XYZ file of C-alpha atoms in Angstrom:
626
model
C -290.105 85.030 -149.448
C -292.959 86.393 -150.980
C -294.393 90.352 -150.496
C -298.189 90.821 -150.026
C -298.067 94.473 -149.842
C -301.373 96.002 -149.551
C -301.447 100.090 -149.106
C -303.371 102.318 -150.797
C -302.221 106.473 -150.920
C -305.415 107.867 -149.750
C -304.864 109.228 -146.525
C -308.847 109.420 -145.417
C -308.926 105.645 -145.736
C -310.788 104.187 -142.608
C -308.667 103.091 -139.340
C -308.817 100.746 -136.874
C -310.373 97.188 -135.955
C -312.189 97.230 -139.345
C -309.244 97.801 -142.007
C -307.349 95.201 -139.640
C -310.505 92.830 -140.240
C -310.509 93.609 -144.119
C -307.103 91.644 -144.377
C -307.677 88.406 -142.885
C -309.886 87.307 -146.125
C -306.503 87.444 -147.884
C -303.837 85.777 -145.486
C -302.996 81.956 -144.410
C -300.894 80.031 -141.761
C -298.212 81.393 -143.387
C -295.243 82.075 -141.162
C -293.743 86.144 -142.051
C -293.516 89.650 -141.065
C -296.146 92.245 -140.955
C -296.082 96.217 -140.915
C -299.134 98.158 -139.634
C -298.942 101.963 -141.211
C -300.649 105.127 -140.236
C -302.780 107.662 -142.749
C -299.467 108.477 -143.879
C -297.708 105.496 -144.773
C -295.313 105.933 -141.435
C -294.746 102.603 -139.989
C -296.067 101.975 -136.850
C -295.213 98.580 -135.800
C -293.376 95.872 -137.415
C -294.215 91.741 -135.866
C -293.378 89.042 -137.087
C -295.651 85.623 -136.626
C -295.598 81.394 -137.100
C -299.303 82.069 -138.408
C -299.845 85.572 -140.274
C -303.538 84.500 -139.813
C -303.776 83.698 -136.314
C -301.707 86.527 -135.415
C -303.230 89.692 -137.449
C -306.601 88.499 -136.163
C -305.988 89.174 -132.301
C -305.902 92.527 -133.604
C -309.058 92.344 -134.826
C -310.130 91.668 -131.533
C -312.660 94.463 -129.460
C -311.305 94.092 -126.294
C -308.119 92.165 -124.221
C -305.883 94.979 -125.751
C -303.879 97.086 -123.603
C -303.464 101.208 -124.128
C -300.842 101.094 -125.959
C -301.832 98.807 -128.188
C -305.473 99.682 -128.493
C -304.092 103.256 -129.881
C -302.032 101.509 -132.107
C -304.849 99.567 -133.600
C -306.662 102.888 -133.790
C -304.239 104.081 -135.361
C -303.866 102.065 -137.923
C -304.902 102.692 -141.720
C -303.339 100.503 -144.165
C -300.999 97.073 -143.516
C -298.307 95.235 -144.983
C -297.318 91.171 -145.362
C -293.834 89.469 -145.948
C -294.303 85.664 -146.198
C -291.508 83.759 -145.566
C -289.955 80.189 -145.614
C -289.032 79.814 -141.860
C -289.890 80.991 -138.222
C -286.280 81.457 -138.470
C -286.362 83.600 -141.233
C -289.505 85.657 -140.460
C -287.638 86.334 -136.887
C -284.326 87.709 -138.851
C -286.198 90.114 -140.999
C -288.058 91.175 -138.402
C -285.413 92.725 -136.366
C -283.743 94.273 -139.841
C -286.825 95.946 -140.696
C -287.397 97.346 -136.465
C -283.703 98.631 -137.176
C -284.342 100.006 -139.876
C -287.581 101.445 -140.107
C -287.706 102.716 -136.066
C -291.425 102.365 -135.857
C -293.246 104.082 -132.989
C -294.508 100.794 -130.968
C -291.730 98.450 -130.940
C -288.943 97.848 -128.103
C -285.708 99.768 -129.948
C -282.166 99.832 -128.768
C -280.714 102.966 -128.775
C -277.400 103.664 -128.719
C -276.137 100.153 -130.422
C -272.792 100.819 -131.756
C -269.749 98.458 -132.937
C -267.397 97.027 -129.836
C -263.491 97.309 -130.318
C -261.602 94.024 -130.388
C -257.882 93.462 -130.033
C -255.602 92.500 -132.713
C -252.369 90.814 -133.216
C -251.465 91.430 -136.951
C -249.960 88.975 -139.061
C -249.199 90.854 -141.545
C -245.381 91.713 -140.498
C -242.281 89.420 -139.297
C -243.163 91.561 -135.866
C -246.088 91.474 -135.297
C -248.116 94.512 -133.703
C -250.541 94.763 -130.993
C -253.559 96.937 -131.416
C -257.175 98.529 -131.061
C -259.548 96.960 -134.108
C -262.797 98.278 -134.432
C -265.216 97.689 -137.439
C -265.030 95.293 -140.173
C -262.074 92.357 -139.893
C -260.088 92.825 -143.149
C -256.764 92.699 -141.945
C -254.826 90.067 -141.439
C -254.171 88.138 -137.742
C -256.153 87.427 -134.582
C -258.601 88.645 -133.495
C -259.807 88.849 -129.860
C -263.045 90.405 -127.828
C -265.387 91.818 -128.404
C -264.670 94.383 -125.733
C -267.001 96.238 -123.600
C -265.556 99.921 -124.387
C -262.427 101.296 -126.222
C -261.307 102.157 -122.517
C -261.258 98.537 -121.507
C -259.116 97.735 -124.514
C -257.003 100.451 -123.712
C -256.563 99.272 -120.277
C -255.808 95.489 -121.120
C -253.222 97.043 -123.906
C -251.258 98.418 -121.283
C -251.507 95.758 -119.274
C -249.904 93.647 -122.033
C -247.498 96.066 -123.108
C -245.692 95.884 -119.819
C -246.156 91.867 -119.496
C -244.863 91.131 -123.265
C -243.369 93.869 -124.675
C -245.103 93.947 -127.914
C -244.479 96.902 -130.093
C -247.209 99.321 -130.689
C -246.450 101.550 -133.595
C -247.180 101.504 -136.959
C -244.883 99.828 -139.790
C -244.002 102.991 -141.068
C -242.773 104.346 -137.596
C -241.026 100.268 -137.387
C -239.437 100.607 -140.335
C -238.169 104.254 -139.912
C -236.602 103.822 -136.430
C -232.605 104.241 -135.603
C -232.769 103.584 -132.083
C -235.316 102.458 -129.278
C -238.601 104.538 -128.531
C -239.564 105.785 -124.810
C -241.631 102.152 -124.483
C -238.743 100.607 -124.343
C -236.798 102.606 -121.596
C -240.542 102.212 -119.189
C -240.042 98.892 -120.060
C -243.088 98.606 -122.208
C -241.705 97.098 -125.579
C -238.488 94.929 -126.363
C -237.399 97.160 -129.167
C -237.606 94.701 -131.941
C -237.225 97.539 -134.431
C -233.547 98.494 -133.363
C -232.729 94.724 -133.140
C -233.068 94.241 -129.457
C -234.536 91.050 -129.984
C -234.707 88.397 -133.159
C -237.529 87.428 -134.666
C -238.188 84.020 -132.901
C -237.582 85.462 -129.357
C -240.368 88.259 -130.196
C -242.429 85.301 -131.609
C -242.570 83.508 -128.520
C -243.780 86.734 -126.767
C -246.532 87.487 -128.989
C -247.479 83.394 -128.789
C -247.727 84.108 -125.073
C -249.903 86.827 -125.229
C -252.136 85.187 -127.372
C -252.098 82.304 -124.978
C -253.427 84.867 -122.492
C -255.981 86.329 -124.819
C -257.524 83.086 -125.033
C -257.516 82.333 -120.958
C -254.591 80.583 -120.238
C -253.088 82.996 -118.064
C -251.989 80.632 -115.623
C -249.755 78.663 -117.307
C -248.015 81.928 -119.315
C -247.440 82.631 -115.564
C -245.881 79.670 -114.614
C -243.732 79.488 -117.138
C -242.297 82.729 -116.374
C -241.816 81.849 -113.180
C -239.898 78.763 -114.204
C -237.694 81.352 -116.352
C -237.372 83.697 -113.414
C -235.893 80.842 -111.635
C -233.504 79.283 -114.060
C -232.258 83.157 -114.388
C -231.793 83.608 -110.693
C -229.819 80.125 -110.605
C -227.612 81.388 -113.224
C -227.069 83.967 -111.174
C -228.541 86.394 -114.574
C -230.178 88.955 -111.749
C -231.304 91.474 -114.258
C -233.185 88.722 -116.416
C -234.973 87.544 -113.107
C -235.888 90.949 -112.069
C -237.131 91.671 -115.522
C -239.175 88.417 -115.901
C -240.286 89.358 -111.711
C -241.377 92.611 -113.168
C -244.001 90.780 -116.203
C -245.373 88.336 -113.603
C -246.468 91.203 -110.934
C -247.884 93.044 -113.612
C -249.726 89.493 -115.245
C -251.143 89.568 -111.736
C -252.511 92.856 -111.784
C -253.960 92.569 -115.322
C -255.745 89.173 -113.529
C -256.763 90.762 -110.577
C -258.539 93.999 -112.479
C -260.637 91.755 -114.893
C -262.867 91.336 -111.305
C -265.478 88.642 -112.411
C -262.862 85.449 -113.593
C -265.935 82.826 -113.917
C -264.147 79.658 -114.213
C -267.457 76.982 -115.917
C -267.810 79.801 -118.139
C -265.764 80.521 -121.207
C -267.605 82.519 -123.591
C -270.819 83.716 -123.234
C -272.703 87.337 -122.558
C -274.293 87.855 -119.718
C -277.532 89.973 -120.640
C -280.017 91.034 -117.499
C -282.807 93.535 -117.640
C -284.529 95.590 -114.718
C -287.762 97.499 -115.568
C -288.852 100.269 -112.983
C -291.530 102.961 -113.708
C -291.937 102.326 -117.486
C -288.143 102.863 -118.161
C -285.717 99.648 -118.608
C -281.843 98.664 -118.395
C -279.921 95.897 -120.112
C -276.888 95.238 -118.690
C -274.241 93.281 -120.529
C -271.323 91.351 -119.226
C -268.691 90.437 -122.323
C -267.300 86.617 -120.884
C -264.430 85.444 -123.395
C -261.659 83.077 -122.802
C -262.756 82.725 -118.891
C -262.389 86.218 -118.554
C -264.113 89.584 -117.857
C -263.877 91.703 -121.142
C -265.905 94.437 -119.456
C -269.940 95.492 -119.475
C -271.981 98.081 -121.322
C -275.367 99.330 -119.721
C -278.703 99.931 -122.528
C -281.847 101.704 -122.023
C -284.404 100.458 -124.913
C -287.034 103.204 -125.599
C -290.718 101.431 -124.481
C -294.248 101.943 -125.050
C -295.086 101.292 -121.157
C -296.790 98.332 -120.823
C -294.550 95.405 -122.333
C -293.349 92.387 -120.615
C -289.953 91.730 -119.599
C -289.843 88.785 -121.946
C -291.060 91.184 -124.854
C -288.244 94.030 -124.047
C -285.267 91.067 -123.686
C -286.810 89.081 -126.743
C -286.324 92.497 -128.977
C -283.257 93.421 -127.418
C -281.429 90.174 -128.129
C -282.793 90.198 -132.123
C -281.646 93.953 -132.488
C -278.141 93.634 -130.585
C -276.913 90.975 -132.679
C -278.375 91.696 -135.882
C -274.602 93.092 -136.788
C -272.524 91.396 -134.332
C -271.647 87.498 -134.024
C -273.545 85.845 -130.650
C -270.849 83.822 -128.578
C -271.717 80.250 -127.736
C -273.883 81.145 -124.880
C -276.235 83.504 -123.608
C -276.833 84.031 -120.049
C -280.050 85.342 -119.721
C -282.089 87.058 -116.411
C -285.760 86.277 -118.007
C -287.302 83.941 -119.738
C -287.939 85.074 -123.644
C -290.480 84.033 -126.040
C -289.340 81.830 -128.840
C -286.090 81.240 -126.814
C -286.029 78.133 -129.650
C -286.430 80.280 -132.328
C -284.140 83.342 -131.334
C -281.281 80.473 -130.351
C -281.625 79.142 -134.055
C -281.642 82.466 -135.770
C -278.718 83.389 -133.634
C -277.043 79.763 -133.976
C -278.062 80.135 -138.235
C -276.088 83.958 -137.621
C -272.882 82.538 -136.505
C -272.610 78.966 -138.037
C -272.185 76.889 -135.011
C -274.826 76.215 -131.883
C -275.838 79.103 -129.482
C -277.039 78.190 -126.244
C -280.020 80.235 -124.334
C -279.382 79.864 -120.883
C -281.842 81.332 -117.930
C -279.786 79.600 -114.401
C -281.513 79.256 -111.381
C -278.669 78.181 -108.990
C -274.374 77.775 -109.546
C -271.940 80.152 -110.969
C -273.986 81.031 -114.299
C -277.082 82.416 -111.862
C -274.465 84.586 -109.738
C -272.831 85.973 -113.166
C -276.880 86.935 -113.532
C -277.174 88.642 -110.096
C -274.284 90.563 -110.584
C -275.316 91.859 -113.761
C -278.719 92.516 -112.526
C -277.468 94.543 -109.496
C -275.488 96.608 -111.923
C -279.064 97.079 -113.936
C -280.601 98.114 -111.422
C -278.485 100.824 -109.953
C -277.776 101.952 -113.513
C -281.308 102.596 -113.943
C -281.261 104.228 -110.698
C -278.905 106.550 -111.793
C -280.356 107.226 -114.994
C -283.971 108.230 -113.943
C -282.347 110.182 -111.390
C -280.879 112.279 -114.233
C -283.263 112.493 -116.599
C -285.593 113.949 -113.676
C -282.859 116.720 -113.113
C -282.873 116.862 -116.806
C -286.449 117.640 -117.463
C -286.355 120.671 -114.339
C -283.423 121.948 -116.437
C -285.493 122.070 -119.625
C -288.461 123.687 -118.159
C -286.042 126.454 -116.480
C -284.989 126.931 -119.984
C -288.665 127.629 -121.137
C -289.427 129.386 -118.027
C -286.385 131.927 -118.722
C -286.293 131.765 -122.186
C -290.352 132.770 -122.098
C -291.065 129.607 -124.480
C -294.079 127.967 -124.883
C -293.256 124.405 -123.033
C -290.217 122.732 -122.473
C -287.618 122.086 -125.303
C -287.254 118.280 -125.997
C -284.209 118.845 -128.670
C -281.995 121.893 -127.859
C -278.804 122.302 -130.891
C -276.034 124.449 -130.151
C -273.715 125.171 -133.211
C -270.067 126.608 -132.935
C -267.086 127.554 -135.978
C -263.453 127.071 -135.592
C -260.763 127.976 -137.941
C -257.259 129.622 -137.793
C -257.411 132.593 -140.423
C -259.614 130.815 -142.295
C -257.982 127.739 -142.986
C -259.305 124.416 -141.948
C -262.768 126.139 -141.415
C -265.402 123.534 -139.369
C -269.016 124.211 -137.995
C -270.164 121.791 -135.306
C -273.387 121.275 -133.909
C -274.672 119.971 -130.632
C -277.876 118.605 -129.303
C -279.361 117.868 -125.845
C -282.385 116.439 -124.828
C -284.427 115.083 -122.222
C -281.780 112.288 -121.619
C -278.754 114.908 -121.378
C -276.505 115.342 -124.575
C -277.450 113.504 -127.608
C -273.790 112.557 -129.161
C -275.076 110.607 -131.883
C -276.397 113.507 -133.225
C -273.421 115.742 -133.342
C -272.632 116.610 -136.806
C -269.729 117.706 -138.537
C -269.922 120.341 -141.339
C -266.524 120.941 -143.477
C -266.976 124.690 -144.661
C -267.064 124.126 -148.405
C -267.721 127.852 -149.584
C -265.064 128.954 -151.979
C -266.068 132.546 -152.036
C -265.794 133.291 -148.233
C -263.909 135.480 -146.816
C -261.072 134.027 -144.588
C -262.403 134.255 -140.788
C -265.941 135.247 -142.389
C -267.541 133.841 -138.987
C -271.404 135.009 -140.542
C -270.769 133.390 -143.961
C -269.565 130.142 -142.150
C -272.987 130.277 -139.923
C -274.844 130.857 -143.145
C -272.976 127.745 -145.335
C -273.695 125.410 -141.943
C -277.275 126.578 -140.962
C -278.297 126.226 -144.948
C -277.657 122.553 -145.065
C -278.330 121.417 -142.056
C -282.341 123.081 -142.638
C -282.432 122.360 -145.965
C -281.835 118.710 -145.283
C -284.312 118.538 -142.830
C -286.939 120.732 -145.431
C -286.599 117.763 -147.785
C -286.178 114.617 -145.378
C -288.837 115.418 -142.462
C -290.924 118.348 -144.020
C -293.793 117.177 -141.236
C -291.140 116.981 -138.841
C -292.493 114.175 -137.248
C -289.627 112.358 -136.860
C -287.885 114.315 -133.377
C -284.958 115.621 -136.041
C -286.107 119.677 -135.701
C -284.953 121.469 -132.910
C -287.428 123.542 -130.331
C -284.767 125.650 -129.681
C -281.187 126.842 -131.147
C -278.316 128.635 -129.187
C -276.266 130.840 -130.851
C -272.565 131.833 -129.908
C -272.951 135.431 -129.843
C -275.091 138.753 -129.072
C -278.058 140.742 -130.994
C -276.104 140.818 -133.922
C -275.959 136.946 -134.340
C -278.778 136.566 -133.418
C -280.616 139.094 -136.081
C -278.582 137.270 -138.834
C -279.387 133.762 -138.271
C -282.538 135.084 -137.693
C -282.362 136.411 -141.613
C -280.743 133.100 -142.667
C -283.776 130.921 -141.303
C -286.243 133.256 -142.755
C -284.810 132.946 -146.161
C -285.516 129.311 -146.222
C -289.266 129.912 -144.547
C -288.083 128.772 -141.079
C -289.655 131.299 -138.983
C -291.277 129.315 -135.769
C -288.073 128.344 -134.051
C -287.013 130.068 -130.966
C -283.346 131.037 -130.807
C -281.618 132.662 -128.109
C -278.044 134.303 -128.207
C -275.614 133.969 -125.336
C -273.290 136.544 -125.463
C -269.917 136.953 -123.004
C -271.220 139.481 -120.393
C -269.244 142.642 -118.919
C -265.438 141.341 -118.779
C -266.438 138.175 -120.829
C -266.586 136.562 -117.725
C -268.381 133.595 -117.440
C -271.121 133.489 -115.366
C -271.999 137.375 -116.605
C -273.260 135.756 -120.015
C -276.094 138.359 -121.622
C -278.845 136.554 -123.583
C -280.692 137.870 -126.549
C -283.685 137.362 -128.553
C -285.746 139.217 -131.297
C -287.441 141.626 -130.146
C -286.377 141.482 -126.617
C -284.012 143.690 -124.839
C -280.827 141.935 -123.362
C -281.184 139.918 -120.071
C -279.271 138.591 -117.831
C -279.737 135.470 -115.445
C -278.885 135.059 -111.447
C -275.249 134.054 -111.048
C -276.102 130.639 -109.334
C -279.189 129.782 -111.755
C -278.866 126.371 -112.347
C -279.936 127.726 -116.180
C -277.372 129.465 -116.287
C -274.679 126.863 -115.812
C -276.386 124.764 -117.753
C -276.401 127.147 -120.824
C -272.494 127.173 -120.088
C -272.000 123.665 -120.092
C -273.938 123.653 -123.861
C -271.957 126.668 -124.912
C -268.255 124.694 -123.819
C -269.137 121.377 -125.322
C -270.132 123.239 -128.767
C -266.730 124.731 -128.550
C -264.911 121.705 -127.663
C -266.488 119.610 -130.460
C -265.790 122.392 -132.689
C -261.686 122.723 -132.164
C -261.314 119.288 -131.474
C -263.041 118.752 -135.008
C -260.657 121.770 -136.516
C -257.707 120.178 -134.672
C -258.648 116.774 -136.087
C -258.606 118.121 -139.825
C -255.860 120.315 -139.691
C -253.655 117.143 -138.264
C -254.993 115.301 -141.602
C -253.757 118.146 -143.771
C -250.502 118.513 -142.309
C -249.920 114.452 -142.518
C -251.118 114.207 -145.935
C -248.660 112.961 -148.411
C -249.071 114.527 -152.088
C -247.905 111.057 -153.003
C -251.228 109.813 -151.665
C -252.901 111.527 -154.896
C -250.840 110.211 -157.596
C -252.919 107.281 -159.546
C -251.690 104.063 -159.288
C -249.310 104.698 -156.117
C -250.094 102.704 -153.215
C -248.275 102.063 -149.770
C -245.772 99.574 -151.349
C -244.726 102.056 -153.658
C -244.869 105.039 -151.916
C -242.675 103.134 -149.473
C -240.422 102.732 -152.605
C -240.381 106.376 -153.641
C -239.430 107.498 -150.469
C -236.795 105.009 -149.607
C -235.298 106.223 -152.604
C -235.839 109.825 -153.020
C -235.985 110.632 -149.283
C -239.024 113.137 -149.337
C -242.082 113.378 -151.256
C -241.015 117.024 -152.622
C -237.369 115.336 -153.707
C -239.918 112.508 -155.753
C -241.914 115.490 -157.340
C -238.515 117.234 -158.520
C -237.336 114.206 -160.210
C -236.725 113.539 -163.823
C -237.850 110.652 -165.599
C -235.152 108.257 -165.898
C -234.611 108.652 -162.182
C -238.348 108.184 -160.883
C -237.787 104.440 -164.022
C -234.967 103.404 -161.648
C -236.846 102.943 -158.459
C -237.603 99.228 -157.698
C -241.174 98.414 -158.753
C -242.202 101.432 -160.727
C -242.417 100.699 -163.978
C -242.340 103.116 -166.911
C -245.701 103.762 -167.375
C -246.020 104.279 -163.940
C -242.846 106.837 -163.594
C -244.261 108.385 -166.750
C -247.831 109.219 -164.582
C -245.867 110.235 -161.443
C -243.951 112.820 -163.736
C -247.054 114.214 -165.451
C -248.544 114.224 -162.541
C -246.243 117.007 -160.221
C -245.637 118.927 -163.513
C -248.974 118.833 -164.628
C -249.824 120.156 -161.540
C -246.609 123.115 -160.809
């Protein structure tokens, strides 16, 4: 791969058709990637081409461009070349870099987060049965991906109550004297009480594996056999049992919907475009099953092709996932050759690009279109509710147009302890969840319950971070307006904390609880403005509310969540060199973690696996520390 970077700092530089023309002296057939920049440096676009040459000059073209692309060649002041090997390879670094880099004219998928999987560890003598998401380090099988922790949840159930695999962790395994409430609903054999011997709990978790991988029918004919055999031996309660895990095998089958039977593992990926806006919906086919479907709504410049929008969302979706053996596709893409060899490089075996026309493969297509389009449907309808919100906002709030990123911040804390701010946003498109943020209150010298100091410590960083990463802000990350919890006297002091850092030209408005701190009698405030109030049925008003309660719940769930974490931490967990093997050891042995730091010496040598050196550092370590 060779870099061909050409970008000078001045930011009067010439744009347009005649910098583009100035690079085409310099570049070859070359296959690679190319960047087109603004006055600033900010990327605009990033493309990648078989022939640099060919492809840079259409730019250099007068005419045949549309708007959007015209203003982007206008735009442009300065450009940059990656030469690479490969097609293959200039089509894989092209979708890193659009991930990456966000520029302004591509096709980007929003929203593209990690799916949950189900695993069966292997790492136990019983194994357990559980939600996986992120990277696959631990040991056993693997199986999805799934459309939506909910549909994993769902299908857990479902197997819980057909094979009675246990769900806890080892340390709640190991610590149990008699059988959990699972196993009196009938949801887990109780192989940590003994219930059941290792081999008989093996063959349950080799039949729900057999399931997992689509062979549901014969799992349920064999326990139908069994049923019998138990009803001929006249062993009622084993029949009714095994009667109960087939009716419930048969429900998990019958809620999967979609059971395509030619097609074992493949997404189905179909995209509707309506009024400049588009949806791609994805159906998750594994093991002849249904594993669920996620809906997507790329951000677009207007004007591009279907094949354009599917071609980018394809390169960006899998960039960090593995591509099944198939894709089912609604459109026609360009490079379909290309994309199924970068995707087929990817995962190490072939990928197929499919676009049906007729059979079971185009029906899976209709379906998922169908589901596109009323998605879409839905959304626009939304966001057009959305945007009458936002201009009520300016029109009550008496601001100059209306806001496009609204942030809402909120503290909780109990006396002090466990102190969180949380922050909000909502936009156009409704709330904006990946941008909540978290902020652990790190000020030693507050005050316990110091509410104002707390507002102070959040509002600092979260400014000065954007001060020093977006100073233009011309990247959508400042807010047009911020909400305060609270009444004039909030309101003057966050006022006093943006002014310190030179943030003066941001409209903030406090809502404060109204006579009776009813809801619905909510006071508003701004500088310089005398209190107001809004009609009880504004539709402002209740959606002021509706910011105001999701700040608050994001706040004490994230208080809640902490405060769990410091009541289960284990001062164990801090001692160097202890891990879960040995702290397994310790306790076994001592009973407690405080009974482990009151120990002498010679006791904490006598525990299996500690050595001295080790008992030695677990000593100095709690005394060191009393």
């Amino acid at each position: 791969m060779t870099d061909q970077s050409s970008q000078t700092p001045a930011e009067s530089k010439p744009t347009g058709i005649a910098v583009i023309q100035s690079y085409l002296k310099t570049l070859d057939a070359s296959p690679g990637v190319y960047r087109m920049l603004d006055a600033k440096g900010a990327v605009l676009y990033v493309g990648k081409a078989r022939n640099l040459k060919a492809r840079v000059s259409n730019y250099a073209r007068p005419a045949g461009h549309s708007p959007r692309i015209w203003r982007m060649i206008q735009a442009t002041a300065s450009m940059m070349f990656l030469t690479t090997r490969t097609e293959t390879e200039a089509l894989l670094l092209e979708q890193n870099l659009i991930k990456q880099l966000k520029p302004r004219y591509n096709v980007l998928l929003r929203d593209d987060k990690s799916f949950p999987n189900i695993l069966v560890a292997k790492d136990h003598s019983f194994p357990q049965i559980k939600k996986h998401r992120g990277a696959k380090k631990e040991k056993g099988a693997y199986y999805g991906p799934f459309a939506s922790a909910g549909a994993v949840n769902r299908t857990l159930n479902q197997l819980q109550k057909v094979f009675l695999l246990r769900n806890c962790t080892d340390a709640t395994f190991d610590s149990r004297t008699r059988p959990c409430l699972l196993y009196q609903i009938k949801r887990c054999s109780a192989p940590c009480v003994g219930y059941i011997d290792e081999e008989g709990y093996g063959a349950l978790v080799s039949d729900a594996e057999r399931f997992l991988q689509g062979k549901s029918t014969k799992v349920q004919a064999e326990l139908a056999d069994e049923m019998q055999k138990a009803s001929d031996a006249m062993e009622f309660e084993r029949a009714a049992a095994l009667r109960d895990r087939i009716r419930a095998l048969t429900q998990v089958q019958s809620s999967q919907g979609i059971n395509p039977r030619g097609v074992a593992e493949a997404d189905v990926i179909a995209l509707h475009m309506e009024s400049g806006q588009a949806c791609v919906q994805v159906f998750f086919i594994r093991a002849n099953q249904n594993w669920g479907n996620r809906d997507y709504y790329p951000r677009l410049g207007g004007t591009e092709s279907a094949a354009e929008v599917l071609q980018a969302f394809i390169g960006q979706f899998y960039d960090n996932k593995e591509p099944p053996r198939q894709l089912i596709l609604s459109d026609d893409i360009e490079d379909s050759d290309l994309m199924a060899e970068a995707l087929a490089e990817k995962a190490g075996r072939k990928v197929e690009i499919l676009v049906p026309q007729r059979g079971e493969k185009q029906e899976l297509v209709a379906g998922a279109l169908r589901n596109a389009r009323e998605s879409l449907a839905r959304k626009m309808s939304e966001t057009a509710t959305q945007a009458r919100l936002l201009t009520g906002i300016a029109e009550s709030f008496g601001l100059d147009s209306a806001p496009q990123r609204i942030e809402v911040y909120d503290n909780s804390h109990i006396q002090g302890t466990n102190a969180v701010g949380a922050m909000i946003v909502a936009g156009p498109e409704g709330l904006m969840k990946n941008q909540y943020r978290k902020f652990n209150i790190k000020g030693d010298d507050l005050t316990p319950g110091d509410d104002f100091g707390m507002m102070k410590e959040v509002l600092t960083r979260r400014f000065k971070r954007l001060l020093k990463e977006d100073p233009d802000r011309e990247r959508g990350m400042w807010p047009d307006l911020l909400l305060i919890d609270g009444g004039a006297g909030q309101v003057s002091a966050v006022h006093s904390i943006m002014a310190e850092m030179g943030v003066e030209d941001i409209a903030m408005v406090g809502v404060a609880k109204g006579v009776d701190r009813d809801a619905g009698k909510e006071e508003f405030h701004r500088i310089g403005t005398r209190p107001f109030a809004l009609r009880h049925n504004d539709p402002v008003l209740y959606f002021v509310q509706r910011l105001r309660d999701e700040a608050h719940r994001f706040a004490i769930g994230t208080h809640r969540a902490k405060r769990a974490k410091s009541q289960m931490a284990n001062p164990l967990d801090e001692v160097p060199g202890v891990g879960a093997t040995r702290k397994r050891a310790l306790l076994a042995h001592f009973g407690s973690a405080k009974a482990v730091s009151r120990a002498n010496l010679s006791d904490l040598k006598a525990v299996d696996g500690i050595s001295g050196q080790l008992a030695e550092a677990i000593y100095d370590f709690f005394h060191e520390k009393s």
